[in-house]
GROMACS .gro file of N, CA and C in nm:
model
  411
    1MET      N    1  20.626 -15.300 -11.416
    1MET     CA    2  20.510 -15.356 -11.415
    1MET      C    3  20.381 -15.251 -11.356
    2ILE      N    4  20.324 -15.283 -11.425
    2ILE     CA    5  20.154 -15.192 -11.393
    2ILE      C    6  20.071 -15.256 -11.288
    3ASN      N    7  20.108 -15.144 -11.161
    3ASN     CA    8  20.031 -15.161 -11.069
    3ASN      C    9  19.980 -15.015 -10.994
    4GLU      N   10  19.914 -15.040 -10.902
    4GLU     CA   11  19.827 -14.914 -10.842
    4GLU      C   12  19.940 -14.808 -10.797
    5GLU      N   13  20.054 -14.874 -10.744
    5GLU     CA   14  20.163 -14.729 -10.725
    5GLU      C   15  20.185 -14.695 -10.825
    6PHE      N   16  20.229 -14.768 -10.901
    6PHE     CA   17  20.295 -14.712 -11.055
    6PHE      C   18  20.167 -14.631 -11.139
    7ILE      N   19  20.051 -14.647 -11.129
    7ILE     CA   20  19.943 -14.540 -11.177
    7ILE      C   21  19.927 -14.430 -11.119
    8ARG      N   22  19.956 -14.443 -10.965
    8ARG     CA   23  19.946 -14.346 -10.902
    8ARG      C   24  20.094 -14.223 -10.924
    9SER      N   25  20.172 -14.268 -10.979
    9SER     CA   26  20.278 -14.212 -10.930
    9SER      C   27  20.279 -14.174 -11.088
   10VAL      N   28  20.219 -14.202 -11.200
   10VAL     CA   29  20.228 -14.128 -11.324
   10VAL      C   30  20.089 -14.010 -11.351
   11PHE      N   31  19.962 -14.071 -11.264
   11PHE     CA   32  19.843 -13.985 -11.334
   11PHE      C   33  19.783 -13.947 -11.201
   12ASN      N   34  19.821 -13.940 -11.063
   12ASN     CA   35  19.771 -13.872 -10.975
   12ASN      C   36  19.798 -13.727 -10.930
   13ILE      N   37  19.731 -13.672 -11.008
   13ILE     CA   38  19.753 -13.532 -11.079
   13ILE      C   39  19.689 -13.446 -11.045
   14PRO      N   40  19.671 -13.313 -10.981
   14PRO     CA   41  19.583 -13.250 -10.954
   14PRO      C   42  19.441 -13.198 -11.047
   15LEU      N   43  19.332 -13.214 -11.041
   15LEU     CA   44  19.248 -13.242 -11.155
   15LEU      C   45  19.144 -13.107 -11.095
   16LYS      N   46  19.048 -13.071 -11.152
   16LYS     CA   47  18.910 -12.994 -11.118
   16LYS      C   48  18.787 -13.113 -11.183
   17CYS      N   49  18.701 -13.066 -11.098
   17CYS     CA   50  18.573 -13.172 -11.114
   17CYS      C   51  18.517 -13.143 -11.205
   18PHE      N   52  18.457 -13.244 -11.296
   18PHE     CA   53  18.379 -13.193 -11.458
   18PHE      C   54  18.274 -13.226 -11.440
   19GLY      N   55  18.199 -13.067 -11.441
   19GLY     CA   56  18.034 -13.103 -11.466
   19GLY      C   57  17.956 -13.067 -11.345
   20HIS      N   58  18.034 -13.083 -11.200
   20HIS     CA   59  17.992 -13.052 -11.081
   20HIS      C   60  17.973 -12.977 -10.993
   21CYS      N   61  18.110 -12.907 -11.009
   21CYS     CA   62  18.162 -12.780 -10.914
   21CYS      C   63  18.313 -12.788 -10.952
   22ASP      N   64  18.368 -12.668 -10.892
   22ASP     CA   65  18.499 -12.616 -10.927
   22ASP      C   66  18.631 -12.640 -10.811
   23LYS      N   67  18.590 -12.777 -10.745
   23LYS     CA   68  18.650 -12.793 -10.636
   23LYS      C   69  18.776 -12.914 -10.755
   24GLU      N   70  18.890 -12.936 -10.654
   24GLU     CA   71  18.987 -12.998 -10.699
   24GLU      C   72  18.946 -13.173 -10.699
   25ALA      N   73  18.966 -13.241 -10.786
   25ALA     CA   74  18.931 -13.370 -10.814
   25ALA      C   75  19.067 -13.477 -10.771
   26SER      N   76  19.041 -13.590 -10.760
   26SER     CA   77  19.191 -13.657 -10.726
   26SER      C   78  19.104 -13.795 -10.826
   27LEU      N   79  19.230 -13.879 -10.826
   27LEU     CA   80  19.210 -14.005 -10.864
   27LEU      C   81  19.224 -14.114 -10.751
   28ARG      N   82  19.125 -14.168 -10.737
   28ARG     CA   83  19.068 -14.282 -10.606
   28ARG      C   84  19.082 -14.413 -10.681
   29PHE      N   85  19.134 -14.546 -10.630
   29PHE     CA   86  19.115 -14.649 -10.631
   29PHE      C   87  19.028 -14.687 -10.610
   30VAL      N   88  18.943 -14.792 -10.666
   30VAL     CA   89  18.819 -14.840 -10.601
   30VAL      C   90  18.830 -15.007 -10.627
   31ASN      N   91  18.950 -15.056 -10.675
   31ASN     CA   92  18.947 -15.226 -10.698
   31ASN      C   93  19.106 -15.220 -10.747
   32SER      N   94  19.190 -15.243 -10.612
   32SER     CA   95  19.349 -15.218 -10.701
   32SER      C   96  19.380 -15.355 -10.790
   33LYS      N   97  19.302 -15.458 -10.718
   33LYS     CA   98  19.326 -15.597 -10.811
   33LYS      C   99  19.299 -15.607 -10.971
   34THR      N  100  19.145 -15.518 -10.999
   34THR     CA  101  19.122 -15.517 -11.158
   34THR      C  102  19.206 -15.368 -11.194
   35LEU      N  103  19.263 -15.294 -11.083
   35LEU     CA  104  19.339 -15.177 -11.115
   35LEU      C  105  19.175 -15.071 -11.182
   36THR      N  106  19.130 -15.027 -11.135
   36THR     CA  107  18.948 -14.973 -11.124
   36THR      C  108  19.000 -14.848 -11.013
   37ALA      N  109  18.981 -14.700 -11.138
   37ALA     CA  110  18.988 -14.602 -11.046
   37ALA      C  111  18.881 -14.526 -11.100
   38CYS      N  112  18.853 -14.417 -10.984
   38CYS     CA  113  18.761 -14.297 -11.062
   38CYS      C  114  18.850 -14.145 -10.992
   39VAL      N  115  18.784 -14.051 -11.097
   39VAL     CA  116  18.835 -13.939 -11.053
   39VAL      C  117  18.689 -13.877 -10.991
   40THR      N  118  18.729 -13.782 -10.880
   40THR     CA  119  18.613 -13.752 -10.788
   40THR      C  120  18.676 -13.643 -10.718
   41CYS      N  121  18.580 -13.530 -10.656
   41CYS     CA  122  18.586 -13.456 -10.631
   41CYS      C  123  18.570 -13.480 -10.415
   42PRO      N  124  18.569 -13.369 -10.379
   42PRO     CA  125  18.552 -13.371 -10.224
   42PRO      C  126  18.406 -13.440 -10.220
   43ASP      N  127  18.292 -13.386 -10.313
   43ASP     CA  128  18.144 -13.446 -10.267
   43ASP      C  129  18.156 -13.576 -10.305
   44GLY      N  130  18.224 -13.641 -10.368
   44GLY     CA  131  18.232 -13.806 -10.388
   44GLY      C  132  18.120 -13.793 -10.544
   45TYR      N  133  18.177 -13.680 -10.632
   45TYR     CA  134  18.096 -13.658 -10.763
   45TYR      C  135  18.224 -13.778 -10.858
   46VAL      N  136  18.185 -13.864 -10.956
   46VAL     CA  137  18.261 -13.936 -10.995
   46VAL      C  138  18.226 -13.863 -11.155
   47SER      N  139  18.364 -13.800 -11.203
   47SER     CA  140  18.371 -13.723 -11.294
   47SER      C  141  18.425 -13.861 -11.405
   48ARG      N  142  18.491 -13.945 -11.380
   48ARG     CA  143  18.520 -14.032 -11.499
   48ARG      C  144  18.563 -14.165 -11.396
   49VAL      N  145  18.533 -14.263 -11.488
   49VAL     CA  146  18.616 -14.432 -11.416
   49VAL      C  147  18.671 -14.440 -11.509
   50ILE      N  148  18.778 -14.513 -11.451
   50ILE     CA  149  18.900 -14.560 -11.575
   50ILE      C  150  18.913 -14.710 -11.520
   51MET      N  151  18.956 -14.782 -11.601
   51MET     CA  152  19.016 -14.939 -11.579
   51MET      C  153  19.157 -14.923 -11.685
   52TYR      N  154  19.246 -14.976 -11.596
   52TYR     CA  155  19.404 -14.985 -11.631
   52TYR      C  156  19.381 -15.119 -11.713
   53ASP      N  157  19.489 -15.159 -11.791
   53ASP     CA  158  19.486 -15.312 -11.864
   53ASP      C  159  19.337 -15.360 -11.880
   54ALA      N  160  19.296 -15.303 -11.927
   54ALA     CA  161  19.170 -15.361 -11.946
   54ALA      C  162  19.075 -15.371 -12.040
   55GLU      N  163  18.975 -15.422 -12.079
   55GLU     CA  164  18.879 -15.415 -12.211
   55GLU      C  165  18.758 -15.341 -12.207
   56ILE      N  166  18.743 -15.283 -12.317
   56ILE     CA  167  18.549 -15.240 -12.319
   56ILE      C  168  18.457 -15.325 -12.240
   57ALA      N  169  18.441 -15.415 -12.275
   57ALA     CA  170  18.342 -15.528 -12.194
   57ALA      C  171  18.415 -15.512 -12.032
   58ASP      N  172  18.533 -15.526 -11.993
   58ASP     CA  173  18.525 -15.520 -11.835
   58ASP      C  174  18.435 -15.393 -11.781
   59ILE      N  175  18.470 -15.234 -11.840
   59ILE     CA  176  18.430 -15.126 -11.777
   59ILE      C  177  18.250 -15.137 -11.812
   60LYS      N  178  18.244 -15.178 -11.934
   60LYS     CA  179  18.105 -15.170 -11.905
   60LYS      C  180  17.998 -15.284 -11.830
   61ASN      N  181  18.069 -15.400 -11.789
   61ASN     CA  182  18.024 -15.495 -11.594
   61ASN      C  183  18.049 -15.439 -11.528
   62PHE      N  184  18.130 -15.339 -11.524
   62PHE     CA  185  18.176 -15.278 -11.388
   62PHE      C  186  18.093 -15.150 -11.366
   63LEU      N  187  18.045 -15.072 -11.442
   63LEU     CA  188  17.961 -14.999 -11.476
   63LEU      C  189  17.802 -15.019 -11.459
   64HIS      N  190  17.787 -15.135 -11.525
   64HIS     CA  191  17.643 -15.187 -11.511
   64HIS      C  192  17.620 -15.249 -11.329
   65SER      N  193  17.707 -15.276 -11.305
   65SER     CA  194  17.740 -15.293 -11.140
   65SER      C  195  17.715 -15.226 -11.076
   66VAL      N  196  17.725 -15.067 -11.084
   66VAL     CA  197  17.724 -15.008 -11.030
   66VAL      C  198  17.586 -14.869 -11.047
   67GLY      N  199  17.493 -14.946 -11.150
   67GLY     CA  200  17.398 -14.861 -11.192
   67GLY      C  201  17.349 -14.769 -11.299
   68VAL      N  202  17.534 -14.792 -11.343
   68VAL     CA  203  17.515 -14.692 -11.474
   68VAL      C  204  17.486 -14.784 -11.573
   69ASP      N  205  17.440 -14.738 -11.740
   69ASP     CA  206  17.423 -14.778 -11.843
   69ASP      C  207  17.455 -14.757 -11.929
   70ALA      N  208  17.657 -14.743 -11.950
   70ALA     CA  209  17.710 -14.671 -12.015
   70ALA      C  210  17.644 -14.697 -12.173
   71LYS      N  211  17.648 -14.585 -12.248
   71LYS     CA  212  17.640 -14.611 -12.427
   71LYS      C  213  17.781 -14.682 -12.488
   72ASP      N  214  17.845 -14.735 -12.579
   72ASP     CA  215  17.951 -14.758 -12.622
   72ASP      C  216  18.043 -14.617 -12.676
   73GLN      N  217  17.935 -14.515 -12.697
   73GLN     CA  218  17.997 -14.392 -12.760
   73GLN      C  219  17.987 -14.303 -12.623
   74GLU      N  220  18.006 -14.373 -12.466
   74GLU     CA  221  18.086 -14.254 -12.394
   74GLU      C  222  18.176 -14.354 -12.310
   75LEU      N  223  18.231 -14.455 -12.396
   75LEU     CA  224  18.352 -14.526 -12.394
   75LEU      C  225  18.479 -14.500 -12.469
   76ARG      N  226  18.596 -14.464 -12.403
   76ARG     CA  227  18.722 -14.448 -12.485
   76ARG      C  228  18.826 -14.541 -12.443
   77VAL      N  229  18.907 -14.588 -12.515
   77VAL     CA  230  19.039 -14.647 -12.529
   77VAL      C  231  19.142 -14.572 -12.543
   78ALA      N  232  19.231 -14.522 -12.449
   78ALA     CA  233  19.373 -14.458 -12.464
   78ALA      C  234  19.501 -14.590 -12.462
   79THR      N  235  19.588 -14.578 -12.523
   79THR     CA  236  19.713 -14.632 -12.515
   79THR      C  237  19.833 -14.557 -12.445
   80ARG      N  238  19.897 -14.589 -12.381
   80ARG     CA  239  20.007 -14.535 -12.298
   80ARG      C  240  20.103 -14.574 -12.322
   81HIS      N  241  20.228 -14.496 -12.402
   81HIS     CA  242  20.341 -14.577 -12.494
   81HIS      C  243  20.478 -14.534 -12.383
   82PRO      N  244  20.559 -14.641 -12.386
   82PRO     CA  245  20.688 -14.571 -12.308
   82PRO      C  246  20.739 -14.468 -12.284
   83TRP      N  247  20.733 -14.399 -12.434
   83TRP     CA  248  20.819 -14.277 -12.409
   83TRP      C  249  20.728 -14.163 -12.314
   84ASP      N  250  20.578 -14.203 -12.309
   84ASP     CA  251  20.517 -14.136 -12.234
   84ASP      C  252  20.498 -14.143 -12.056
   85LEU      N  253  20.539 -14.303 -12.059
   85LEU     CA  254  20.495 -14.309 -11.932
   85LEU      C  255  20.673 -14.325 -11.848
   86ALA      N  256  20.793 -14.340 -11.904
   86ALA     CA  257  20.932 -14.318 -11.881
   86ALA      C  258  20.937 -14.443 -11.844
   87THR      N  259  20.917 -14.549 -11.870
   87THR     CA  260  20.946 -14.670 -11.867
   87THR      C  261  20.895 -14.769 -11.967
   88ASP      N  262  20.916 -14.860 -12.001
   88ASP     CA  263  20.910 -14.962 -12.089
   88ASP      C  264  20.809 -15.037 -12.114
   89ALA      N  265  20.710 -15.009 -12.002
   89ALA     CA  266  20.569 -15.062 -12.007
   89ALA      C  267  20.479 -14.982 -12.131
   90THR      N  268  20.389 -15.011 -12.174
   90THR     CA  269  20.268 -15.009 -12.242
   90THR      C  270  20.135 -14.999 -12.195
   91LEU      N  271  20.083 -14.894 -12.160
   91LEU     CA  272  19.955 -14.913 -12.062
   91LEU      C  273  19.815 -14.873 -12.119
   92ARG      N  274  19.734 -14.944 -12.128
   92ARG     CA  275  19.596 -14.911 -12.201
   92ARG      C  276  19.450 -14.878 -12.113
   93GLU      N  277  19.436 -14.797 -12.077
   93GLU     CA  278  19.301 -14.739 -11.993
   93GLU      C  279  19.195 -14.767 -12.076
   94VAL      N  280  19.106 -14.788 -12.038
   94VAL     CA  281  18.965 -14.755 -12.064
   94VAL      C  282  18.889 -14.699 -11.982
   95TYR      N  283  18.811 -14.588 -12.073
   95TYR     CA  284  18.769 -14.489 -11.932
   95TYR      C  285  18.597 -14.494 -11.991
   96TRP      N  286  18.551 -14.405 -11.871
   96TRP     CA  287  18.416 -14.334 -11.936
   96TRP      C  288  18.372 -14.218 -11.846
   97THR      N  289  18.338 -14.139 -11.909
   97THR     CA  290  18.353 -14.002 -11.862
   97THR      C  291  18.223 -13.985 -11.830
   98GLN      N  292  18.141 -13.925 -11.742
   98GLN     CA  293  17.999 -13.919 -11.698
   98GLN      C  294  17.961 -13.845 -11.795
   99ASN      N  295  17.852 -13.891 -11.832
   99ASN     CA  296  17.738 -13.776 -11.934
   99ASN      C  297  17.638 -13.731 -11.838
  100TYR      N  298  17.640 -13.596 -11.894
  100TYR     CA  299  17.515 -13.568 -11.846
  100TYR      C  300  17.382 -13.546 -11.911
  101ARG      N  301  17.298 -13.670 -11.880
  101ARG     CA  302  17.190 -13.692 -11.965
  101ARG      C  303  17.094 -13.585 -11.936
  102ARG      N  304  17.109 -13.440 -11.972
  102ARG     CA  305  16.987 -13.367 -11.942
  102ARG      C  306  16.845 -13.404 -11.927
  103SER      N  307  16.759 -13.376 -11.797
  103SER     CA  308  16.649 -13.382 -11.757
  103SER      C  309  16.588 -13.232 -11.795
  104SER      N  310  16.450 -13.294 -11.774
  104SER     CA  311  16.365 -13.149 -11.786
  104SER      C  312  16.397 -13.063 -11.722
  105ASP      N  313  16.405 -13.118 -11.572
  105ASP     CA  314  16.453 -12.993 -11.464
  105ASP      C  315  16.565 -12.978 -11.434
  106GLY      N  316  16.711 -13.022 -11.536
  106GLY     CA  317  16.838 -12.960 -11.538
  106GLY      C  318  16.922 -13.054 -11.440
  107ASN      N  319  16.867 -13.128 -11.342
  107ASN     CA  320  16.916 -13.192 -11.221
  107ASN      C  321  16.950 -13.339 -11.259
  108PRO      N  322  17.021 -13.399 -11.377
  108PRO     CA  323  17.001 -13.542 -11.414
  108PRO      C  324  17.094 -13.686 -11.284
  109GLN      N  325  17.031 -13.793 -11.279
  109GLN     CA  326  17.097 -13.880 -11.190
  109GLN      C  327  17.243 -13.917 -11.255
  110SER      N  328  17.283 -13.895 -11.134
  110SER     CA  329  17.458 -13.922 -11.170
  110SER      C  330  17.495 -13.968 -11.089
  111LEU      N  331  17.649 -14.044 -11.100
  111LEU     CA  332  17.671 -14.113 -11.006
  111LEU      C  333  17.825 -14.060 -10.893
  112PHE      N  334  17.811 -14.088 -10.777
  112PHE     CA  335  17.853 -14.041 -10.679
  112PHE      C  336  17.934 -14.152 -10.598
  113ILE      N  337  18.013 -14.126 -10.499
  113ILE     CA  338  18.027 -14.237 -10.431
  113ILE      C  339  18.010 -14.183 -10.254
  114CYS      N  340  17.992 -14.263 -10.203
  114CYS     CA  341  17.970 -14.261 -10.061
  114CYS      C  342  18.071 -14.204  -9.938
  115SER      N  343  18.091 -14.117  -9.937
  115SER     CA  344  18.206 -14.058  -9.804
  115SER      C  345  18.209 -14.135  -9.705
  116LYS      N  346  18.108 -14.257  -9.654
  116LYS     CA  347  18.131 -14.319  -9.578
  116LYS      C  348  18.157 -14.456  -9.586
  117CYS      N  349  18.088 -14.557  -9.683
  117CYS     CA  350  18.058 -14.656  -9.684
  117CYS      C  351  18.154 -14.708  -9.849
  118SER      N  352  18.174 -14.594  -9.891
  118SER     CA  353  18.310 -14.614 -10.035
  118SER      C  354  18.200 -14.658 -10.144
  119ASN      N  355  18.072 -14.743 -10.140
  119ASN     CA  356  17.991 -14.756 -10.241
  119ASN      C  357  17.940 -14.661 -10.322
  120PHE      N  358  17.877 -14.706 -10.451
  120PHE     CA  359  17.853 -14.598 -10.586
  120PHE      C  360  17.730 -14.593 -10.503
  121PHE      N  361  17.650 -14.486 -10.571
  121PHE     CA  362  17.497 -14.457 -10.591
  121PHE      C  363  17.509 -14.351 -10.716
  122MET      N  364  17.355 -14.342 -10.659
  122MET     CA  365  17.311 -14.234 -10.800
  122MET      C  366  17.183 -14.165 -10.731
  123GLN      N  367  17.219 -14.028 -10.785
  123GLN     CA  368  17.142 -13.938 -10.735
  123GLN      C  369  17.146 -13.854 -10.823
  124PRO      N  370  17.017 -13.693 -10.805
  124PRO     CA  371  17.073 -13.599 -10.891
  124PRO      C  372  17.184 -13.545 -10.883
  125LEU      N  373  17.195 -13.473 -10.968
  125LEU     CA  374  17.341 -13.352 -10.986
  125LEU      C  375  17.362 -13.273 -10.840
  126HIS      N  376  17.281 -13.207 -10.811
  126HIS     CA  377  17.245 -13.093 -10.753
  126HIS      C  378  17.185 -13.121 -10.619
  127SER      N  379  17.203 -13.295 -10.539
  127SER     CA  380  17.126 -13.275 -10.442
  127SER      C  381  17.196 -13.257 -10.311
  128GLY      N  382  17.328 -13.238 -10.364
  128GLY     CA  383  17.423 -13.217 -10.232
  128GLY      C  384  17.465 -13.320 -10.128
  129SER      N  385  17.427 -13.427 -10.128
  129SER     CA  386  17.412 -13.506 -10.009
  129SER      C  387  17.562 -13.604 -10.044
  130ARG      N  388  17.646 -13.620  -9.972
  130ARG     CA  389  17.793 -13.699  -9.958
  130ARG      C  390  17.803 -13.833  -9.953
  131VAL      N  391  17.652 -13.887  -9.912
  131VAL     CA  392  17.635 -14.060  -9.874
  131VAL      C  393  17.561 -14.112  -9.918
  132CYS      N  394  17.509 -14.266  -9.920
  132CYS     CA  395  17.416 -14.303 -10.012
  132CYS      C  396  17.282 -14.310  -9.939
  133GLY      N  397  17.226 -14.351  -9.980
  133GLY     CA  398  17.103 -14.380  -9.868
  133GLY      C  399  17.153 -14.493  -9.792
  134ASN      N  400  17.202 -14.583  -9.795
  134ASN     CA  401  17.231 -14.677  -9.645
  134ASN      C  402  17.279 -14.621  -9.550
  135CYS      N  403  17.376 -14.503  -9.595
  135CYS     CA  404  17.425 -14.456  -9.470
  135CYS      C  405  17.386 -14.310  -9.418
  136SER      N  406  17.272 -14.302  -9.486
  136SER     CA  407  17.194 -14.158  -9.434
  136SER      C  408  17.090 -14.217  -9.315
  137ASN      N  409  17.107 -14.340  -9.303
  137ASN     CA  410  16.964 -14.391  -9.225
  137ASN      C  411  17.005 -14.401  -9.085
   0.00000   0.00000   0.00000
């Protein structure tokens, strides 16, 4: 059965933060019901958002709800087959990898997750804050 526990057992391997820092990143579930997770570093930078057993429309809606206007070319679908998972299940992953839209100052708006309330928020890539606007007040 595909559930959070199964996904953690297969995919929660140490990763490096991609595009933000050199710290270790990890898989963090943000909604167990919809099997939505993200890969984040300790600073809360979201390298990737992943939805398991989902469709492209599902992740586009989720990203839109957290302030990201994802382009179709930024979204990917992967199928994990039983021989990859050592189980009878086939798992479909839909994922978005944060695309750094270059700004003139080299500090583009990026997606983070608040270390206090776990809400998503946008801030400049190099701002250094680990909390959203609501929690910083």
